[in-house]
mmCIF file of C-alpha atoms in Angstrom:
data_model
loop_
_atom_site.group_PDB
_atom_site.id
_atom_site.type_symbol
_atom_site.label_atom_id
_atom_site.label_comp_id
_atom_site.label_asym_id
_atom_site.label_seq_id
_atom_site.Cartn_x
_atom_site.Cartn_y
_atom_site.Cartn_z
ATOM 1 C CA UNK A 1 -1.386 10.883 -10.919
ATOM 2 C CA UNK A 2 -1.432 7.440 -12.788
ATOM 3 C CA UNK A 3 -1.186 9.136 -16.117
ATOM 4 C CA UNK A 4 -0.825 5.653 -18.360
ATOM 5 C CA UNK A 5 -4.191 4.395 -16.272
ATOM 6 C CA UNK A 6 -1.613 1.121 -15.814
ATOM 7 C CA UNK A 7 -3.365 -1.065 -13.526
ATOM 8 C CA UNK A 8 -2.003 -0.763 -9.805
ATOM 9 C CA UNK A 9 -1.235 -5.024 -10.048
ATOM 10 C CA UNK A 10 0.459 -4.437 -13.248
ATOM 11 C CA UNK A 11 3.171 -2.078 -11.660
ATOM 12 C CA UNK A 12 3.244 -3.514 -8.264
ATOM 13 C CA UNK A 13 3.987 -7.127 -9.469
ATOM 14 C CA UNK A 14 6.801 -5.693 -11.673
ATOM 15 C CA UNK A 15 8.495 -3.981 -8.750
ATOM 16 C CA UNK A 16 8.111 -6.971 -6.394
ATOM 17 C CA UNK A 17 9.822 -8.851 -9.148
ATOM 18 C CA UNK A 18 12.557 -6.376 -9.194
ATOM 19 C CA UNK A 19 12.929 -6.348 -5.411
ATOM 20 C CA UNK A 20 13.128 -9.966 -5.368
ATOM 21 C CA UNK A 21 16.180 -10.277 -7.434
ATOM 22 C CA UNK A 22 18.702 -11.415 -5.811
ATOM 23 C CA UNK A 23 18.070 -9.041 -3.349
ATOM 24 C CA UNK A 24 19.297 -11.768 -0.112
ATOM 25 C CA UNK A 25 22.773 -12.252 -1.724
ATOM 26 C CA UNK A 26 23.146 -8.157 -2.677
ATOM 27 C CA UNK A 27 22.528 -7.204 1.328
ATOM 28 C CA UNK A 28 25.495 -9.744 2.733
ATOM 29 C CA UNK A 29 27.559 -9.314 -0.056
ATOM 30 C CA UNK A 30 27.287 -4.987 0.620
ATOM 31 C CA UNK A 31 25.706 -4.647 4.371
ATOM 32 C CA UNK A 32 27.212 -8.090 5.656
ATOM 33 C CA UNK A 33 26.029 -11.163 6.960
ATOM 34 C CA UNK A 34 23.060 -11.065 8.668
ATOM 35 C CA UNK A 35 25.320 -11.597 11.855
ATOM 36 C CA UNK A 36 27.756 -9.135 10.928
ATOM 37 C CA UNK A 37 25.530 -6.446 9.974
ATOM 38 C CA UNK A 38 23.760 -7.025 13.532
ATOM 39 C CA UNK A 39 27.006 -6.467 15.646
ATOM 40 C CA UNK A 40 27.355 -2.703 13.802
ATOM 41 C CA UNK A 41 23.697 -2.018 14.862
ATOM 42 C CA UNK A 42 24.010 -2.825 18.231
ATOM 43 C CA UNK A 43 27.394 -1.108 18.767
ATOM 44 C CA UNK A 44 25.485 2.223 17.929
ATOM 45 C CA UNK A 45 22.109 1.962 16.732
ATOM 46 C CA UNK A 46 21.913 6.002 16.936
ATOM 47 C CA UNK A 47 24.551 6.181 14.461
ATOM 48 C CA UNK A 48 22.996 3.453 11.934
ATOM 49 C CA UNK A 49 20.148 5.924 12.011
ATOM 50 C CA UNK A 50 22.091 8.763 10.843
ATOM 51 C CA UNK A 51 20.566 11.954 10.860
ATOM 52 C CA UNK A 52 17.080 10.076 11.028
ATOM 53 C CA UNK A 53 17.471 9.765 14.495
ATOM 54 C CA UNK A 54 16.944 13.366 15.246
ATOM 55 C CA UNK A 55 13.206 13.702 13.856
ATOM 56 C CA UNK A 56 12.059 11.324 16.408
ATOM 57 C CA UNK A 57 10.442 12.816 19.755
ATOM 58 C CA UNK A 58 11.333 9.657 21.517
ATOM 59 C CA UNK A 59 11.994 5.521 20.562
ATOM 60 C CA UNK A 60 11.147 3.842 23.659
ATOM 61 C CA UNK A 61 7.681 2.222 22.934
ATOM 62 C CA UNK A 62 7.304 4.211 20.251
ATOM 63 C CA UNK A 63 5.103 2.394 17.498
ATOM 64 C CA UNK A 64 7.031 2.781 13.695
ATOM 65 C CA UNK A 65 5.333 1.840 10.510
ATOM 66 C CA UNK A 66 8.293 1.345 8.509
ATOM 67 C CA UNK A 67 7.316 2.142 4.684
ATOM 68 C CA UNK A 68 9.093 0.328 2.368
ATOM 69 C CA UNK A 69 11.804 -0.737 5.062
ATOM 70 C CA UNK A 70 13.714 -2.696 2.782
ATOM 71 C CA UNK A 71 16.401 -5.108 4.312
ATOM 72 C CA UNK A 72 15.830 -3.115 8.085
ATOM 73 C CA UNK A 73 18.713 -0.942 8.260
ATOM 74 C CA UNK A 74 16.672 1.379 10.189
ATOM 75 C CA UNK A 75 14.035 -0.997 11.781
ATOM 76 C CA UNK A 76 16.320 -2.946 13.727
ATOM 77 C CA UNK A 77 18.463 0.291 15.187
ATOM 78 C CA UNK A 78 14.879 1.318 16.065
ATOM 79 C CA UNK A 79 13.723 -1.556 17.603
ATOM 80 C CA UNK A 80 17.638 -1.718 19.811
ATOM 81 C CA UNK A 81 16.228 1.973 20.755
ATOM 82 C CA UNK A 82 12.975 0.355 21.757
ATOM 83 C CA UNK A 83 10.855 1.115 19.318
ATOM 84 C CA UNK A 84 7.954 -1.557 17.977
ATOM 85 C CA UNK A 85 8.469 -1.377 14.519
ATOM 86 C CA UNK A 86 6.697 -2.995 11.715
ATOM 87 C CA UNK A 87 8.028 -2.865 7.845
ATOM 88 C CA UNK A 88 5.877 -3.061 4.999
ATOM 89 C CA UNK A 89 7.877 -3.931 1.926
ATOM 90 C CA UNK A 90 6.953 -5.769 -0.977
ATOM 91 C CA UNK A 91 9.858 -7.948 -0.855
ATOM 92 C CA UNK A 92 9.780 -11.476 0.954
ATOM 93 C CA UNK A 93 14.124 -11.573 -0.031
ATOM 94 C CA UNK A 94 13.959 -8.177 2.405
ATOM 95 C CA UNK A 95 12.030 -9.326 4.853
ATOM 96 C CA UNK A 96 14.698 -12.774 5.067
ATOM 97 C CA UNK A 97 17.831 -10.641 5.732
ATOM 98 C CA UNK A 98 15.274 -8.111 7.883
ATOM 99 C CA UNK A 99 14.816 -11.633 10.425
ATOM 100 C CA UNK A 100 17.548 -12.841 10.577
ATOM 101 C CA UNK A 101 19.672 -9.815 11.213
ATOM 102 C CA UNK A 102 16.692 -9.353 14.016
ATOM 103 C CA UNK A 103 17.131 -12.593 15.601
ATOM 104 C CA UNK A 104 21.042 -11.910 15.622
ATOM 105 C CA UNK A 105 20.982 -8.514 17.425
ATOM 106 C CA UNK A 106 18.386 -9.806 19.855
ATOM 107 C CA UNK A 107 15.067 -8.085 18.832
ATOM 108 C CA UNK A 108 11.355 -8.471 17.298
ATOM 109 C CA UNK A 109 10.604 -6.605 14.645
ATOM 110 C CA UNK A 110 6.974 -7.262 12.544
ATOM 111 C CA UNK A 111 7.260 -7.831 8.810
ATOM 112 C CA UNK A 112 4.697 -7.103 6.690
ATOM 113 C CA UNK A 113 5.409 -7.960 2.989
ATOM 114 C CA UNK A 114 2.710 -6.601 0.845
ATOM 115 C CA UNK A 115 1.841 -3.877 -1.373
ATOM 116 C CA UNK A 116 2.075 -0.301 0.641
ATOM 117 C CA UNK A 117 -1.394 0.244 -0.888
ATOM 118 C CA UNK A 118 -3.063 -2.796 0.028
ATOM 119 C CA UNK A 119 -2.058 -2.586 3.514
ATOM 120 C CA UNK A 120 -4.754 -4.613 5.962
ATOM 121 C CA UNK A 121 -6.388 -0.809 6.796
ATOM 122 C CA UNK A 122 -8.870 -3.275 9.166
ATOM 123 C CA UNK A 123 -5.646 -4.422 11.608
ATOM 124 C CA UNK A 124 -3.498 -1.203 11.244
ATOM 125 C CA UNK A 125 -5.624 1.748 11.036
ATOM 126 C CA UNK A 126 -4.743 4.066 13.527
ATOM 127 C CA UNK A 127 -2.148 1.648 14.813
ATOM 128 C CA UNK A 128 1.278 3.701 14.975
ATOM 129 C CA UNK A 129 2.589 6.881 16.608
ATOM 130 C CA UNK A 130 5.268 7.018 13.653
ATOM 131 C CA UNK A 131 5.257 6.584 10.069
ATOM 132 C CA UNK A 132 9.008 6.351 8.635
ATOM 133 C CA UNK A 133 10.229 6.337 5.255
ATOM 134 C CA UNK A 134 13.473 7.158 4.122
ATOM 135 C CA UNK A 135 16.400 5.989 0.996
ATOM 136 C CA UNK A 136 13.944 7.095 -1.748
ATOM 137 C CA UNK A 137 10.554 5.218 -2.183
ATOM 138 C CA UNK A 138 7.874 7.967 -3.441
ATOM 139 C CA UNK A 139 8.551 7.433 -6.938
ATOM 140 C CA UNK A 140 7.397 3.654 -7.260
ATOM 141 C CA UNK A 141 4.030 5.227 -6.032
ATOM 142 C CA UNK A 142 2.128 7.015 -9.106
ATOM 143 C CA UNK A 143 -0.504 8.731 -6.987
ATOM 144 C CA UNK A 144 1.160 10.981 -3.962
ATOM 145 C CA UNK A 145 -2.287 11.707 -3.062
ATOM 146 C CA UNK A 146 -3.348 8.138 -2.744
ATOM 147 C CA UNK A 147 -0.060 6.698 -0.714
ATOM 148 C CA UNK A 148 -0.305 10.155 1.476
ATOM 149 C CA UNK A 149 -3.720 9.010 2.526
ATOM 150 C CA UNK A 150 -3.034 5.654 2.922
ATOM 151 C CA UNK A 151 0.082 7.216 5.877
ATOM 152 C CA UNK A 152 -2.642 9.472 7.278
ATOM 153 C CA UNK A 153 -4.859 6.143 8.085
ATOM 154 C CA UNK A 154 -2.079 4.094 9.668
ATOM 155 C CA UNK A 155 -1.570 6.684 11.955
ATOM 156 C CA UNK A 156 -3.023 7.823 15.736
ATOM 157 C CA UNK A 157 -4.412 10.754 16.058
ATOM 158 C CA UNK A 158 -1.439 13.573 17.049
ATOM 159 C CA UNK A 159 1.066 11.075 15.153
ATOM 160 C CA UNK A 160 4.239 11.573 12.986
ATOM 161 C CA UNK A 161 5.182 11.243 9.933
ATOM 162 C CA UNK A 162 8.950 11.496 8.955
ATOM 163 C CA UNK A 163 9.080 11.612 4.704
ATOM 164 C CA UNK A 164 12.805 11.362 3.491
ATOM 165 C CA UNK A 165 13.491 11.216 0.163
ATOM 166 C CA UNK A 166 15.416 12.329 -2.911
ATOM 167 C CA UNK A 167 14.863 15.770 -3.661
ATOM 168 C CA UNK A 168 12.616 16.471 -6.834
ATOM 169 C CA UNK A 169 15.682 18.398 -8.351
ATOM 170 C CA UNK A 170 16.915 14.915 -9.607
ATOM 171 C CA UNK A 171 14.381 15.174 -12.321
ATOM 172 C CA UNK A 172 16.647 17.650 -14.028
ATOM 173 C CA UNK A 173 19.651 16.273 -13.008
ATOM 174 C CA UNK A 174 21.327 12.937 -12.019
ATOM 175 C CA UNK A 175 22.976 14.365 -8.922
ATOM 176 C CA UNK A 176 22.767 11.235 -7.272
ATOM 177 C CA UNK A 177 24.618 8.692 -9.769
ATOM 178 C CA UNK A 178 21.480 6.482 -10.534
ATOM 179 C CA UNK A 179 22.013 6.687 -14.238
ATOM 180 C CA UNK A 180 18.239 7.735 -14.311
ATOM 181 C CA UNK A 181 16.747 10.320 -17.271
ATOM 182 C CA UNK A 182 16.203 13.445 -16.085
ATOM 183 C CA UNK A 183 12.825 14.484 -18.380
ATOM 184 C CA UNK A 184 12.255 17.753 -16.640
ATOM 185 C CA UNK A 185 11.398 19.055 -13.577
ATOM 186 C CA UNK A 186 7.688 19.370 -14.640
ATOM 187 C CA UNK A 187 7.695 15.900 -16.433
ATOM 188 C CA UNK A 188 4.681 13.782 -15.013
ATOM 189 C CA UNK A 189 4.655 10.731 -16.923
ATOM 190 C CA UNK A 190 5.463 7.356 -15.117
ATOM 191 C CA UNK A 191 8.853 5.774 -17.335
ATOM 192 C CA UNK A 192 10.967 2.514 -16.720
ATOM 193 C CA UNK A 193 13.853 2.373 -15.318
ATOM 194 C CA UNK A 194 16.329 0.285 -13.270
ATOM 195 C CA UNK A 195 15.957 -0.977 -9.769
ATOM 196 C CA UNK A 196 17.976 0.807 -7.241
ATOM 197 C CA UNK A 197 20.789 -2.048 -7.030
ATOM 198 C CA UNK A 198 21.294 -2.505 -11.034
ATOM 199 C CA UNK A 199 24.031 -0.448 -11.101
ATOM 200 C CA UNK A 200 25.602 -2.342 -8.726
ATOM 201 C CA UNK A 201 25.818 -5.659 -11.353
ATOM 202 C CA UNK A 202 28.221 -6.422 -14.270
ATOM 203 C CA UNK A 203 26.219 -5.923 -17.228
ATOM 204 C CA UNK A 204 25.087 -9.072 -17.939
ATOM 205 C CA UNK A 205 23.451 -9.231 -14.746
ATOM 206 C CA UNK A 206 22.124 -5.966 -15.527
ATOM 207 C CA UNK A 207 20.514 -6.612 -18.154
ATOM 208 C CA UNK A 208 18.360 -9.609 -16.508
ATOM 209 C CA UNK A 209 17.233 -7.329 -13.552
ATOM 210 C CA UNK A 210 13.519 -6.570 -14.271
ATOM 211 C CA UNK A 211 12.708 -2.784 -14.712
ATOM 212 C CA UNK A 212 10.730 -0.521 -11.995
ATOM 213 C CA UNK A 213 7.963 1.976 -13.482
ATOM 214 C CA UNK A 214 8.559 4.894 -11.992
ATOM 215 C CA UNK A 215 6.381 8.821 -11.369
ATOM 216 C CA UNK A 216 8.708 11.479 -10.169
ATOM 217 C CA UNK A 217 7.324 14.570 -8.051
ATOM 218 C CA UNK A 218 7.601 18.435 -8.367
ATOM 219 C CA UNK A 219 8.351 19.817 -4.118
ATOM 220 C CA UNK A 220 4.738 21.479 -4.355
ATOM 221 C CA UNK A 221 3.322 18.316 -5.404
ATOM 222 C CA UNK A 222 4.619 16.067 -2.476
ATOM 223 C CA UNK A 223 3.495 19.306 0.142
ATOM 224 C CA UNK A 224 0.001 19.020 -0.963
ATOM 225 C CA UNK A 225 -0.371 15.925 -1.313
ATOM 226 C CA UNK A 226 0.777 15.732 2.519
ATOM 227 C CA UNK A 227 -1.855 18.684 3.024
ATOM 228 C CA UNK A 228 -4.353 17.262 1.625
ATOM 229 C CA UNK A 229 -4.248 13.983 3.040
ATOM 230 C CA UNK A 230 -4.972 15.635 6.177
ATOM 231 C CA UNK A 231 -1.602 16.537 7.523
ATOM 232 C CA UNK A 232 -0.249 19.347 9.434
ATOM 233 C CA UNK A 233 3.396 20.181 8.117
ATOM 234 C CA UNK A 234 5.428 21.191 10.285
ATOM 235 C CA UNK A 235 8.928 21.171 9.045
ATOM 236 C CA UNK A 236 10.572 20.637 5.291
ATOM 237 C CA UNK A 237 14.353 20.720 5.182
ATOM 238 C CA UNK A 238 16.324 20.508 2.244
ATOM 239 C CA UNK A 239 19.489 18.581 2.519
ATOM 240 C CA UNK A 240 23.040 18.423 0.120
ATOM 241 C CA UNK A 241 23.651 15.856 -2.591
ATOM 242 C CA UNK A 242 25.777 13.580 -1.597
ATOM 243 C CA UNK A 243 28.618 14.432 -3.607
ATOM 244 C CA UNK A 244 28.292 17.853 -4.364
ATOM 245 C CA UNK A 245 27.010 20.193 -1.202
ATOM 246 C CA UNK A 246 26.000 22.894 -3.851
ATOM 247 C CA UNK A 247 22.822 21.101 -5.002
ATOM 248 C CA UNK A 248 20.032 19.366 -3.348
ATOM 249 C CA UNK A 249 19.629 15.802 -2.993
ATOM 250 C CA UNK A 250 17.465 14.525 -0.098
ATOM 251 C CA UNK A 251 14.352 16.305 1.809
ATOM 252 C CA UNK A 252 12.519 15.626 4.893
ATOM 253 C CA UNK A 253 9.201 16.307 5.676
ATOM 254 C CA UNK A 254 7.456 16.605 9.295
ATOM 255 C CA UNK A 255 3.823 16.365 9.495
ATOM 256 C CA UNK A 256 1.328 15.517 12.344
ATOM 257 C CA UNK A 257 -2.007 13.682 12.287
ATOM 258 C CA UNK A 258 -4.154 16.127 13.521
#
C-alpha cells in the first residue's frame, strides 16, 4: 500500500524526472549507438532475451505489453522474433533510443510513454496475449494490488503474464550492488532512493540525479497481489544473485488470465 497517502502525480512526476536524466547519452555510452546496439540484436535476438526467452509459448504474432520497457532491450529482440510489442515507460529519453535502435534493426515497435497506471484502459483493454516485465520495476509502484490489476485488464482472456524482478530478499540485503538500505524484510514504508543508473555517475553527477520513491515487497505480498487481481499462477522460480549463487536475486512469476 501507499502508506505516506503521497499523491500518485507527486511520485510519478519525480520518477519521470529521474528517468529523463540523461538517460539518451547513458544507453550509447553503455548499450551502444542506437546502430550498434541494433546489429547485436539482430545477430541473436534469442540471446538478447536471455533466459526471458524461455517463458514465452511462442513470438510470432504474439501481442507484448512491454511494462516499463525502458530503452527496448527486450522489445526489439521480440519484435526480430515477430512479436507486436508495445512499451509503456514513462520516459520520452527511452522511448528516443527505443526508435531509433528500431528503425536500425528494421522493425516497428509501439511506444507508449505514460504513467503504467494511467494507461488508455479504453484502447488497450484486453489488447495483448503477453504482459512482460523484467530488470526490476515493482518497487516504483506503491500499490501491488493496484498495478496487478491494471496487467490483468491489458490482457485477453487465457493471456500471460511473465513478472521478473529482484527478489524481495534485497530488502535485507544489498545482494545486488545498488547501494540501496536494506530496512527489513517486513519494512513497508515507501523511502527515496537513487535511480537505477546513479551509481553509474562520478559524484557530482550523482548528486544532481533526482531521487525515485520507492515500496519494496515481501514474496507473499507480490503472489497475492497476482491472485487477487484475478490471476492463475502457474509457476514462481527463484533465481541466483548475480554475484553470489548462494542467495537469491531475481524471481519470475507465470500467471494466466483466466
Amino acid at each position: 500500500m501507499q502508506t505516506d497517502k503521497e499523491p500518485l502525480e507527486d511520485y510519478s512526476t519525480q520518477h519521470k524526472k529521474a528517468w529523463e536524466f540523461d538517460a539518451y547519452n547513458f544507453w550509447v555510452r553503455t548499450a551502444g549507438t542506437p546502430a550498434e546496439r541494433a546489429e547485436k540484436d539482430k545477430a541473436d535476438p534469442r540471446k538478447m532475451l536471455k533466459q526471458h526467452a524461455a517463458y514465452f509459448d511462442s513470438f510470432d504474432g504474439v501481442k507484448v505489453a512491454n511494462i516499463c520497457g525502458s530503452c527496448g532491450k527486450k522489445a526489439i529482440p521480440m519484435a526480430l522474433l515477430g512479436s507486436e510489442v508495445t512499451i509503456f515507460d514513462i520516459s520520452e529519453d527511452n522511448k528516443k533510443y527505443a526508435m531509433e535502435t528500431a528503425d536500425e534493426a528494421g522493425v516497428s515497435i509501439n511506444f507508449e510513454v505514460c504513467d503504467i497506471l494511467k494507461i488508455d484502459m479504453e484502447k488497450y483493454a484486453g489488447y495483448f496475449d503477453v504482459v512482460f516485465m523484467e530488470g526490476g520495476i515493482l518497487h516504483y509502484f506503491h500499490d501491488i494490488n493496484e498495478f496487478m490489476s491494471i496487467m490483468h485488464g491489458l490482457l485477453k482472456p487465457g493471456g500471460k503474464l511473465i513478472c521478473s524482478d529482484f527478489h524481495p530478499f534485497t530488502k535485507i540485503a544489498d545482494i545486488l550492488k545498488f547501494g540501496q538500505p536494506t530496512p527489513g524484510y517486513f519494512y513497508s514504508e515507501v523511502f527515496e532512493g537513487e535511480m537505477a543508473h546513479a551509481r553509474f555517475y562520478d559524484e557530482e553527477i550523482r548528486r544532481q540525479i533526482p531521487k525515485c520513491k520507492y515500496r519494496k515487497y515481501t514474496i507473499s505480498e507480490i503472489i497475492n497481489g497476482i491472485i487477487d487481481a484475478g490471476f492463475t499462477l502457474e509457476r514462481f522460480y527463484e533465481h541466483p544473485a548475480w554475484e553470489d549463487d548462494k542467495l537469491p536475486g531475481e524471481f519470475t512469476a507465470i500467471a494466466r488470465k483466466a
